[in-house]
GROMACS .gro file of C-alpha atoms in nm:
model
  399
    1MET     CA    1  -5.613  -4.535   5.783
    2ALA     CA    2  -5.959  -4.418   5.670
    3GLN     CA    3  -6.222  -4.683   5.614
    4LEU     CA    4  -6.301  -4.736   5.249
    5ASN     CA    5  -6.666  -4.818   5.317
    6GLN     CA    6  -6.734  -4.515   5.535
    7THR     CA    7  -7.093  -4.389   5.536
    8PRO     CA    8  -7.111  -4.066   5.332
    9ASN     CA    9  -7.172  -3.754   5.543
   10ALA     CA   10  -7.490  -3.682   5.347
   11ASN     CA   11  -7.637  -4.009   5.480
   12ARG     CA   12  -7.539  -3.947   5.842
   13VAL     CA   13  -7.758  -3.792   6.110
   14HIS     CA   14  -7.631  -3.436   6.168
   15ILE     CA   15  -7.631  -3.335   6.536
   16GLY     CA   16  -7.563  -2.972   6.624
   17PHE     CA   17  -7.464  -2.847   6.971
   18PHE     CA   18  -7.567  -2.489   7.051
   19GLY     CA   19  -7.554  -2.256   7.349
   20ARG     CA   20  -7.405  -1.948   7.509
   21ARG     CA   21  -7.034  -1.901   7.564
   22ASN     CA   22  -6.904  -2.081   7.871
   23ALA     CA   23  -7.215  -2.296   7.909
   24GLY     CA   24  -6.981  -2.593   7.876
   25LYS     CA   25  -7.106  -2.673   7.527
   26SER     CA   26  -6.771  -2.797   7.396
   27SER     CA   27  -6.715  -2.997   7.714
   28VAL     CA   28  -7.049  -3.171   7.660
   29VAL     CA   29  -6.955  -3.241   7.297
   30ASN     CA   30  -6.630  -3.402   7.412
   31ALA     CA   31  -6.808  -3.604   7.679
   32VAL     CA   32  -7.072  -3.730   7.435
   33THR     CA   33  -6.820  -3.822   7.166
   34GLY     CA   34  -6.557  -3.955   7.402
   35GLN     CA   35  -6.301  -3.749   7.210
   36ASN     CA   36  -6.136  -3.409   7.239
   37LEU     CA   37  -6.331  -3.288   6.938
   38SER     CA   38  -6.349  -2.929   7.062
   39ILE     CA   39  -6.100  -2.711   7.248
   40VAL     CA   40  -6.215  -2.641   7.605
   41SER     CA   41  -6.118  -2.327   7.794
   42GLU     CA   42  -6.245  -2.096   8.065
   43ILE     CA   43  -6.204  -1.812   7.815
   44LYS     CA   44  -6.531  -1.711   7.652
   45GLY     CA   45  -6.560  -1.772   7.278
   46THR     CA   46  -6.298  -2.048   7.246
   47THR     CA   47  -6.505  -2.211   6.971
   48THR     CA   48  -6.478  -1.952   6.694
   49ASP     CA   49  -6.609  -2.153   6.398
   50PRO     CA   50  -6.834  -2.455   6.365
   51VAL     CA   51  -6.633  -2.773   6.423
   52SER     CA   52  -6.761  -3.083   6.243
   53LYS     CA   53  -6.659  -3.447   6.263
   54ALA     CA   54  -6.803  -3.761   6.109
   55MET     CA   55  -6.798  -4.051   6.352
   56GLU     CA   56  -6.981  -4.351   6.492
   57LEU     CA   57  -7.183  -4.258   6.800
   58LEU     CA   58  -7.343  -4.541   6.993
   59PRO     CA   59  -7.632  -4.604   7.014
   60VAL     CA   60  -7.709  -4.367   6.725
   61GLY     CA   61  -7.476  -4.503   6.455
   62PRO     CA   62  -7.298  -4.295   6.186
   63VAL     CA   63  -7.335  -3.923   6.264
   64VAL     CA   64  -7.185  -3.582   6.199
   65ILE     CA   65  -7.126  -3.390   6.523
   66ILE     CA   66  -7.115  -3.010   6.491
   67ASP     CA   67  -6.998  -2.782   6.772
   68THR     CA   68  -7.098  -2.419   6.711
   69PRO     CA   69  -6.972  -2.080   6.837
   70GLY     CA   70  -7.150  -1.924   7.133
   71ILE     CA   71  -7.481  -1.766   7.036
   72ASP     CA   72  -7.402  -1.463   7.253
   73ASP     CA   73  -7.069  -1.379   7.088
   74GLU     CA   74  -7.004  -1.004   7.061
   75GLY     CA   75  -6.850  -0.752   6.825
   76LEU     CA   76  -6.838  -0.754   6.445
   77VAL     CA   77  -6.647  -1.082   6.427
   78GLY     CA   78  -6.874  -1.223   6.695
   79GLU     CA   79  -7.180  -1.138   6.487
   80LEU     CA   80  -7.032  -1.329   6.195
   81ARG     CA   81  -6.974  -1.629   6.422
   82VAL     CA   82  -7.331  -1.615   6.548
   83ARG     CA   83  -7.454  -1.599   6.190
   84ARG     CA   84  -7.251  -1.909   6.102
   85ALA     CA   85  -7.388  -2.088   6.408
   86LYS     CA   86  -7.743  -2.012   6.298
   87GLN     CA   87  -7.667  -2.128   5.944
   88ILE     CA   88  -7.583  -2.471   6.085
   89LEU     CA   89  -7.953  -2.504   6.169
   90ASN     CA   90  -8.017  -2.549   5.798
   91LYS     CA   91  -7.831  -2.878   5.785
   92ILE     CA   92  -7.884  -3.049   6.121
   93ASP     CA   93  -8.134  -3.324   6.201
   94VAL     CA   94  -8.111  -3.296   6.580
   95ALA     CA   95  -8.022  -2.994   6.796
   96VAL     CA   96  -7.871  -3.008   7.145
   97LEU     CA   97  -7.903  -2.685   7.344
   98VAL     CA   98  -7.647  -2.671   7.626
   99ILE     CA   99  -7.735  -2.438   7.915
  100ASP     CA  100  -7.512  -2.342   8.208
  101GLY     CA  101  -7.691  -2.520   8.491
  102GLU     CA  102  -7.566  -2.265   8.745
  103VAL     CA  103  -7.703  -1.971   8.548
  104GLY     CA  104  -8.020  -2.129   8.407
  105LYS     CA  105  -8.210  -2.055   8.088
  106CYS     CA  106  -8.188  -1.702   7.948
  107GLY     CA  107  -8.308  -1.499   7.650
  108ASP     CA  108  -8.043  -1.634   7.412
  109ASP     CA  109  -8.151  -1.989   7.494
  110ASP     CA  110  -8.516  -1.902   7.433
  111GLU     CA  111  -8.417  -1.750   7.097
  112LEU     CA  112  -8.245  -2.073   6.998
  113ILE     CA  113  -8.545  -2.281   7.102
  114SER     CA  114  -8.765  -2.054   6.892
  115LEU     CA  115  -8.533  -2.108   6.592
  116PHE     CA  116  -8.537  -2.487   6.643
  117GLU     CA  117  -8.915  -2.487   6.641
  118GLN     CA  118  -8.936  -2.245   6.349
  119LYS     CA  119  -8.716  -2.476   6.140
  120SER     CA  120  -8.887  -2.793   6.271
  121VAL     CA  121  -8.563  -2.928   6.418
  122PRO     CA  122  -8.620  -3.172   6.708
  123TYR     CA  123  -8.413  -3.067   7.008
  124ILE     CA  124  -8.292  -3.159   7.357
  125VAL     CA  125  -8.223  -2.906   7.633
  126VAL     CA  126  -7.916  -2.999   7.839
  127TYR     CA  127  -7.847  -2.835   8.176
  128ASN     CA  128  -7.473  -2.878   8.219
  129LYS     CA  129  -7.269  -2.862   8.542
  130SER     CA  130  -7.500  -3.085   8.746
  131ASP     CA  131  -7.195  -3.148   8.968
  132LEU     CA  132  -7.237  -2.787   9.080
  133LYS     CA  133  -7.616  -2.754   9.065
  134ALA     CA  134  -7.861  -3.036   8.995
  135HIS     CA  135  -8.194  -2.991   8.813
  136SER     CA  136  -8.453  -3.245   8.921
  137VAL     CA  137  -8.775  -3.110   8.766
  138LEU     CA  138  -8.733  -3.137   8.393
  139ALA     CA  139  -8.950  -3.176   8.083
  140ASP     CA  140  -8.931  -3.487   7.863
  141ASN     CA  141  -8.686  -3.321   7.624
  142GLU     CA  142  -8.463  -3.189   7.904
  143ILE     CA  143  -8.179  -3.352   8.097
  144SER     CA  144  -7.927  -3.249   8.361
  145VAL     CA  145  -7.568  -3.365   8.301
  146SER     CA  146  -7.212  -3.305   8.409
  147ALA     CA  147  -6.939  -3.296   8.149
  148VAL     CA  148  -6.690  -3.305   8.437
  149ASN     CA  149  -6.790  -3.634   8.603
  150GLY     CA  150  -6.993  -3.785   8.317
  151ALA     CA  151  -7.324  -3.786   8.502
  152ASN     CA  152  -7.617  -3.866   8.268
  153ILE     CA  153  -7.398  -3.846   7.954
  154ASN     CA  154  -7.510  -4.196   7.848
  155GLU     CA  155  -7.871  -4.096   7.911
  156LEU     CA  156  -7.817  -3.789   7.691
  157LYS     CA  157  -7.684  -4.012   7.412
  158GLU     CA  158  -7.996  -4.228   7.444
  159LYS     CA  159  -8.218  -3.922   7.408
  160ILE     CA  160  -8.021  -3.814   7.101
  161ALA     CA  161  -8.064  -4.164   6.957
  162VAL     CA  162  -8.442  -4.150   7.002
  163LEU     CA  163  -8.465  -3.820   6.813
  164ALA     CA  164  -8.220  -3.941   6.548
  165LYS     CA  165  -8.439  -4.244   6.479
  166THR     CA  166  -8.732  -4.015   6.399
  167GLN     CA  167  -8.519  -3.842   6.133
  168GLU     CA  168  -8.406  -4.157   5.951
  169SER     CA  169  -8.538  -4.184   5.599
  170GLU     CA  170  -8.648  -4.505   5.432
  171LYS     CA  171  -8.629  -4.344   5.089
  172LYS     CA  172  -8.422  -4.510   4.821
  173ILE     CA  173  -8.238  -4.360   4.528
  174ILE     CA  174  -8.356  -4.613   4.270
  175GLY     CA  175  -8.453  -4.929   4.458
  176GLY     CA  176  -8.819  -4.836   4.483
  177PHE     CA  177  -8.853  -4.884   4.107
  178LEU     CA  178  -8.679  -5.221   4.090
  179ASN     CA  179  -8.778  -5.582   4.136
  180GLU     CA  180  -8.542  -5.866   4.217
  181GLY     CA  181  -8.345  -5.966   3.907
  182ASP     CA  182  -8.407  -5.642   3.713
  183THR     CA  183  -8.112  -5.511   3.514
  184VAL     CA  184  -8.003  -5.146   3.526
  185VAL     CA  185  -7.739  -5.003   3.293
  186LEU     CA  186  -7.535  -4.714   3.433
  187VAL     CA  187  -7.351  -4.483   3.194
  188THR     CA  188  -7.050  -4.332   3.370
  189PRO     CA  189  -6.818  -4.138   3.138
  190ILE     CA  190  -6.452  -4.143   3.239
  191ASP     CA  191  -6.307  -3.811   3.130
  192GLY     CA  192  -6.069  -3.549   3.259
  193SER     CA  193  -6.305  -3.449   3.540
  194ALA     CA  194  -6.353  -3.806   3.669
  195PRO     CA  195  -6.162  -3.879   3.991
  196LYS     CA  196  -5.862  -4.103   3.929
  197GLY     CA  197  -5.897  -4.459   4.052
  198ARG     CA  198  -6.253  -4.429   4.180
  199MET     CA  199  -6.610  -4.338   4.092
  200ILE     CA  200  -6.803  -4.034   4.208
  201LEU     CA  201  -7.034  -4.067   4.507
  202PRO     CA  202  -7.376  -4.068   4.333
  203GLN     CA  203  -7.260  -4.350   4.106
  204VAL     CA  204  -7.136  -4.554   4.401
  205GLN     CA  205  -7.453  -4.494   4.602
  206THR     CA  206  -7.674  -4.587   4.307
  207ILE     CA  207  -7.482  -4.911   4.253
  208ARG     CA  208  -7.524  -4.999   4.621
  209ASP     CA  209  -7.897  -4.924   4.608
  210ILE     CA  210  -7.935  -5.151   4.303
  211LEU     CA  211  -7.748  -5.434   4.475
  212ASP     CA  212  -7.952  -5.387   4.794
  213SER     CA  213  -8.261  -5.443   4.577
  214ASN     CA  214  -8.117  -5.775   4.453
  215ALA     CA  215  -8.111  -5.631   4.103
  216VAL     CA  216  -7.832  -5.652   3.845
  217CYS     CA  217  -7.608  -5.359   3.754
  218ALA     CA  218  -7.408  -5.311   3.434
  219VAL     CA  219  -7.168  -5.016   3.427
  220THR     CA  220  -7.031  -4.877   3.103
  221GLN     CA  221  -6.897  -4.570   2.931
  222THR     CA  222  -7.088  -4.389   2.660
  223GLU     CA  223  -6.883  -4.541   2.379
  224GLN     CA  224  -6.973  -4.897   2.481
  225LEU     CA  225  -7.341  -4.837   2.564
  226ALA     CA  226  -7.485  -4.963   2.236
  227GLN     CA  227  -7.274  -5.278   2.261
  228VAL     CA  228  -7.388  -5.342   2.617
  229LEU     CA  229  -7.755  -5.300   2.525
  230ASP     CA  230  -7.715  -5.539   2.230
  231SER     CA  231  -7.543  -5.798   2.449
  232LEU     CA  232  -7.834  -5.824   2.695
  233LYS     CA  233  -8.082  -6.104   2.632
  234GLU     CA  234  -8.363  -5.878   2.750
  235PRO     CA  235  -8.386  -5.498   2.756
  236PRO     CA  236  -8.281  -5.345   3.088
  237LYS     CA  237  -8.537  -5.205   3.329
  238MET     CA  238  -8.377  -4.866   3.282
  239VAL     CA  239  -8.065  -4.676   3.182
  240VAL     CA  240  -7.919  -4.416   3.418
  241THR     CA  241  -7.664  -4.177   3.272
  242ASP     CA  242  -7.436  -3.900   3.382
  243SER     CA  243  -7.624  -3.586   3.277
  244GLN     CA  244  -7.331  -3.464   3.068
  245ALA     CA  245  -7.386  -3.756   2.829
  246PHE     CA  246  -7.762  -3.697   2.777
  247SER     CA  247  -7.715  -3.559   2.428
  248ILE     CA  248  -7.547  -3.882   2.312
  249VAL     CA  249  -7.723  -4.140   2.528
  250LYS     CA  250  -8.074  -4.025   2.437
  251ASP     CA  251  -8.017  -4.131   2.076
  252ILE     CA  252  -7.871  -4.472   2.171
  253VAL     CA  253  -8.135  -4.585   2.421
  254PRO     CA  254  -8.463  -4.691   2.255
  255GLN     CA  255  -8.776  -4.498   2.356
  256SER     CA  256  -8.915  -4.822   2.500
  257ILE     CA  257  -8.647  -4.822   2.772
  258THR     CA  258  -8.672  -4.583   3.066
  259LEU     CA  259  -8.391  -4.328   3.060
  260THR     CA  260  -8.297  -4.099   3.348
  261SER     CA  261  -7.986  -3.950   3.511
  262PHE     CA  262  -7.808  -3.969   3.844
  263SER     CA  263  -7.884  -3.602   3.901
  264ILE     CA  264  -8.257  -3.646   3.846
  265LEU     CA  265  -8.263  -3.949   4.078
  266PHE     CA  266  -8.086  -3.748   4.346
  267ALA     CA  267  -8.315  -3.447   4.301
  268ASN     CA  268  -8.604  -3.680   4.379
  269TYR     CA  269  -8.410  -3.844   4.665
  270LYS     CA  270  -8.341  -3.503   4.821
  271GLY     CA  271  -8.702  -3.390   4.773
  272VAL     CA  272  -8.651  -3.108   4.519
  273LEU     CA  273  -8.735  -3.267   4.184
  274ALA     CA  274  -9.074  -3.097   4.138
  275PRO     CA  275  -8.941  -2.741   4.184
  276ALA     CA  276  -8.632  -2.834   3.981
  277ALA     CA  277  -8.850  -2.944   3.688
  278LYS     CA  278  -9.053  -2.623   3.712
  279GLY     CA  279  -8.738  -2.413   3.747
  280ALA     CA  280  -8.580  -2.567   3.436
  281LEU     CA  281  -8.857  -2.413   3.224
  282GLU     CA  282  -8.756  -2.067   3.344
  283ILE     CA  283  -8.444  -2.080   3.129
  284GLU     CA  284  -8.669  -1.960   2.847
  285ASN     CA  285  -8.737  -1.636   3.037
  286LEU     CA  286  -8.372  -1.536   3.083
  287LYS     CA  287  -8.275  -1.198   2.937
  288ASP     CA  288  -7.951  -1.031   2.839
  289GLY     CA  289  -7.761  -0.926   3.150
  290ASP     CA  290  -7.936  -1.172   3.385
  291ILE     CA  291  -7.720  -1.341   3.649
  292VAL     CA  292  -7.735  -1.719   3.695
  293LEU     CA  293  -7.603  -1.876   4.015
  294ILE     CA  294  -7.447  -2.221   3.974
  295SER     CA  295  -7.399  -2.390   4.309
  296GLU     CA  296  -7.222  -2.714   4.397
  297GLY     CA  297  -7.247  -2.892   4.730
  298CYS     CA  298  -6.892  -3.024   4.716
  299THR     CA  299  -6.549  -2.872   4.663
  300HIS     CA  300  -6.305  -3.017   4.412
  301HIS     CA  301  -6.023  -2.919   4.182
  302ARG     CA  302  -6.170  -2.751   3.875
  303GLN     CA  303  -6.083  -2.913   3.544
  304CYS     CA  304  -6.066  -2.737   3.207
  305GLU     CA  305  -6.397  -2.904   3.113
  306ASP     CA  306  -6.561  -2.872   3.455
  307ILE     CA  307  -6.937  -2.916   3.429
  308GLY     CA  308  -7.036  -2.646   3.675
  309THR     CA  309  -6.805  -2.364   3.571
  310VAL     CA  310  -6.749  -2.443   3.202
  311LYS     CA  311  -6.995  -2.680   3.038
  312LEU     CA  312  -7.320  -2.563   3.198
  313PRO     CA  313  -7.262  -2.191   3.131
  314ASN     CA  314  -7.176  -2.271   2.769
  315TRP     CA  315  -7.484  -2.492   2.722
  316ILE     CA  316  -7.712  -2.233   2.884
  317LYS     CA  317  -7.575  -1.950   2.669
  318LYS     CA  318  -7.607  -2.163   2.355
  319HIS     CA  319  -7.965  -2.264   2.439
  320THR     CA  320  -8.086  -1.914   2.526
  321GLY     CA  321  -7.876  -1.713   2.284
  322LYS     CA  322  -7.852  -1.450   2.559
  323SER     CA  323  -7.559  -1.262   2.706
  324LEU     CA  324  -7.567  -1.388   3.063
  325GLU     CA  325  -7.349  -1.352   3.371
  326PHE     CA  326  -7.263  -1.649   3.592
  327GLU     CA  327  -7.160  -1.670   3.955
  328PHE     CA  328  -7.049  -1.982   4.139
  329THR     CA  329  -7.054  -2.121   4.492
  330SER     CA  330  -6.932  -2.453   4.626
  331GLY     CA  331  -6.924  -2.658   4.945
  332GLY     CA  332  -7.102  -2.503   5.241
  333GLU     CA  333  -7.131  -2.164   5.069
  334PHE     CA  334  -7.480  -2.059   4.967
  335PRO     CA  335  -7.603  -1.698   4.967
  336ASP     CA  336  -7.882  -1.591   5.202
  337GLU     CA  337  -7.977  -1.317   4.955
  338LEU     CA  338  -8.071  -1.451   4.611
  339SER     CA  339  -8.291  -1.176   4.467
  340ARG     CA  340  -8.017  -1.056   4.230
  341TYR     CA  341  -8.022  -1.390   4.049
  342SER     CA  342  -8.265  -1.488   3.774
  343LEU     CA  343  -8.203  -1.861   3.814
  344VAL     CA  344  -8.029  -2.094   4.061
  345VAL     CA  345  -7.883  -2.412   3.913
  346HIS     CA  346  -7.776  -2.659   4.185
  347CYS     CA  347  -7.584  -2.982   4.162
  348GLY     CA  348  -7.745  -3.315   4.254
  349GLY     CA  349  -7.657  -3.256   4.620
  350CYS     CA  350  -7.499  -3.597   4.682
  351MET     CA  351  -7.260  -3.443   4.939
  352LEU     CA  352  -7.538  -3.257   5.124
  353ASN     CA  353  -7.804  -3.404   5.348
  354GLU     CA  354  -8.169  -3.367   5.254
  355ARG     CA  355  -8.239  -3.090   5.503
  356GLU     CA  356  -7.970  -2.862   5.359
  357VAL     CA  357  -8.075  -2.920   4.997
  358LEU     CA  358  -8.437  -2.845   5.089
  359TYR     CA  359  -8.325  -2.531   5.274
  360ARG     CA  360  -8.142  -2.404   4.966
  361GLN     CA  361  -8.442  -2.471   4.743
  362LYS     CA  362  -8.679  -2.308   4.991
  363THR     CA  363  -8.452  -2.002   5.022
  364ALA     CA  364  -8.482  -1.950   4.647
  365GLU     CA  365  -8.856  -2.014   4.648
  366ASP     CA  366  -8.917  -1.765   4.931
  367GLN     CA  367  -8.736  -1.495   4.730
  368GLY     CA  368  -8.916  -1.576   4.407
  369VAL     CA  369  -8.606  -1.710   4.231
  370PRO     CA  370  -8.645  -2.020   4.009
  371PHE     CA  371  -8.444  -2.320   4.131
  372THR     CA  372  -8.335  -2.620   3.925
  373ASN     CA  373  -8.052  -2.872   3.922
  374TYR     CA  374  -7.788  -2.985   3.676
  375GLY     CA  375  -7.951  -3.302   3.543
  376THR     CA  376  -8.302  -3.160   3.522
  377LEU     CA  377  -8.188  -2.852   3.330
  378ILE     CA  378  -7.962  -3.053   3.098
  379ALA     CA  379  -8.249  -3.293   3.023
  380TYR     CA  380  -8.474  -2.997   2.941
  381MET     CA  381  -8.214  -2.838   2.713
  382ASN     CA  382  -8.187  -3.173   2.532
  383GLY     CA  383  -8.564  -3.188   2.488
  384ILE     CA  384  -8.607  -3.500   2.701
  385LEU     CA  385  -8.716  -3.371   3.043
  386LYS     CA  386  -9.047  -3.558   3.043
  387ARG     CA  387  -8.883  -3.874   2.916
  388SER     CA  388  -8.600  -3.861   3.172
  389ALA     CA  389  -8.841  -3.786   3.459
  390ALA     CA  390  -9.106  -4.040   3.351
  391LEU     CA  391  -9.045  -4.234   3.674
  392PHE     CA  392  -9.197  -3.935   3.857
  393PRO     CA  393  -9.509  -3.833   3.660
  394ASP     CA  394  -9.655  -3.637   3.952
  395ILE     CA  395  -9.390  -3.364   3.927
  396PHE     CA  396  -9.554  -3.224   3.614
  397GLY     CA  397  -9.897  -3.183   3.774
  398GLU     CA  398 -10.189  -3.165   3.536
  399ASN     CA  399  -9.959  -3.060   3.250
   0.00000   0.00000   0.00000
């Protein structure tokens, strides 16, 4: 039975294992995890797609382990596998390069190391098969192990833990703005798109962050918001709403009370709020025939009033008055080539770790494509972007 209080994948350290075919990469993954996570075979290219698993890895803690296809895979299909392996670099916090200890380091390994350094991913070089050939002269970030007899596997896990610690973030979603005893009102509409019997992840994480700050949390739907505000002896420190309800909530919450959204909080938490605020302004420059990419980090069953595929396109078309085209991606899908788009509108990224959200934003920036997110754009279209982002005055620069 799955644990109900499992750490979300977005908050776990992502550890990717890379290497050539038959370097024993999957065997090392299984030895490190203590599980048969990956299929092991003498046949080259057994791992054909990235294999991911969320787990507890001592002494690291909650992690996502990702085993990737061999970087030297061949043929057309092989090239696609290699491409997918390289794409994993955009989401990992720590890389483990597994080298066949009998063969030694080669050009493919050097290419991977270059990619790690280019993307600022801390890495460990693992010489596998020490039962067949030991390596005694190694650098600080290198280790010789045997997946067969378990030699130095615990030491490898310790090295991973050290690098993982350097990637841990002390950032908070909302807690940095709260004092003990503050009250926060959360507006969480329950409609056809709300998951039955539970709340969506950003709402749950925000509640936890408020409680960790020893603050008080009141949760309500839009229809009861005015009643909740009237029932409080003192005004709340702030109101946080689902972005879809901005148009209603902004008229209920007095100007004297800070108002923001889950999506804006998460844009700041993931490090993309400033470009998202700038990108929202670009909606005014859209022209007839322009293509807008709407991208979600999760996959879910689409409802008739789905925000990404229905509500946002309608709001954008109404605001601009333009005849626009829309394309959609979800989950791990995100195009490498974005130049055909005039605007990228991303979700809050609660299901993605910070590194992947930043990668997506940077991909758009490098290709000169404006990037924003749901809540930031919706706030702008409702004329309250500065009000809803008042917690983060620096994002507007001198303006």
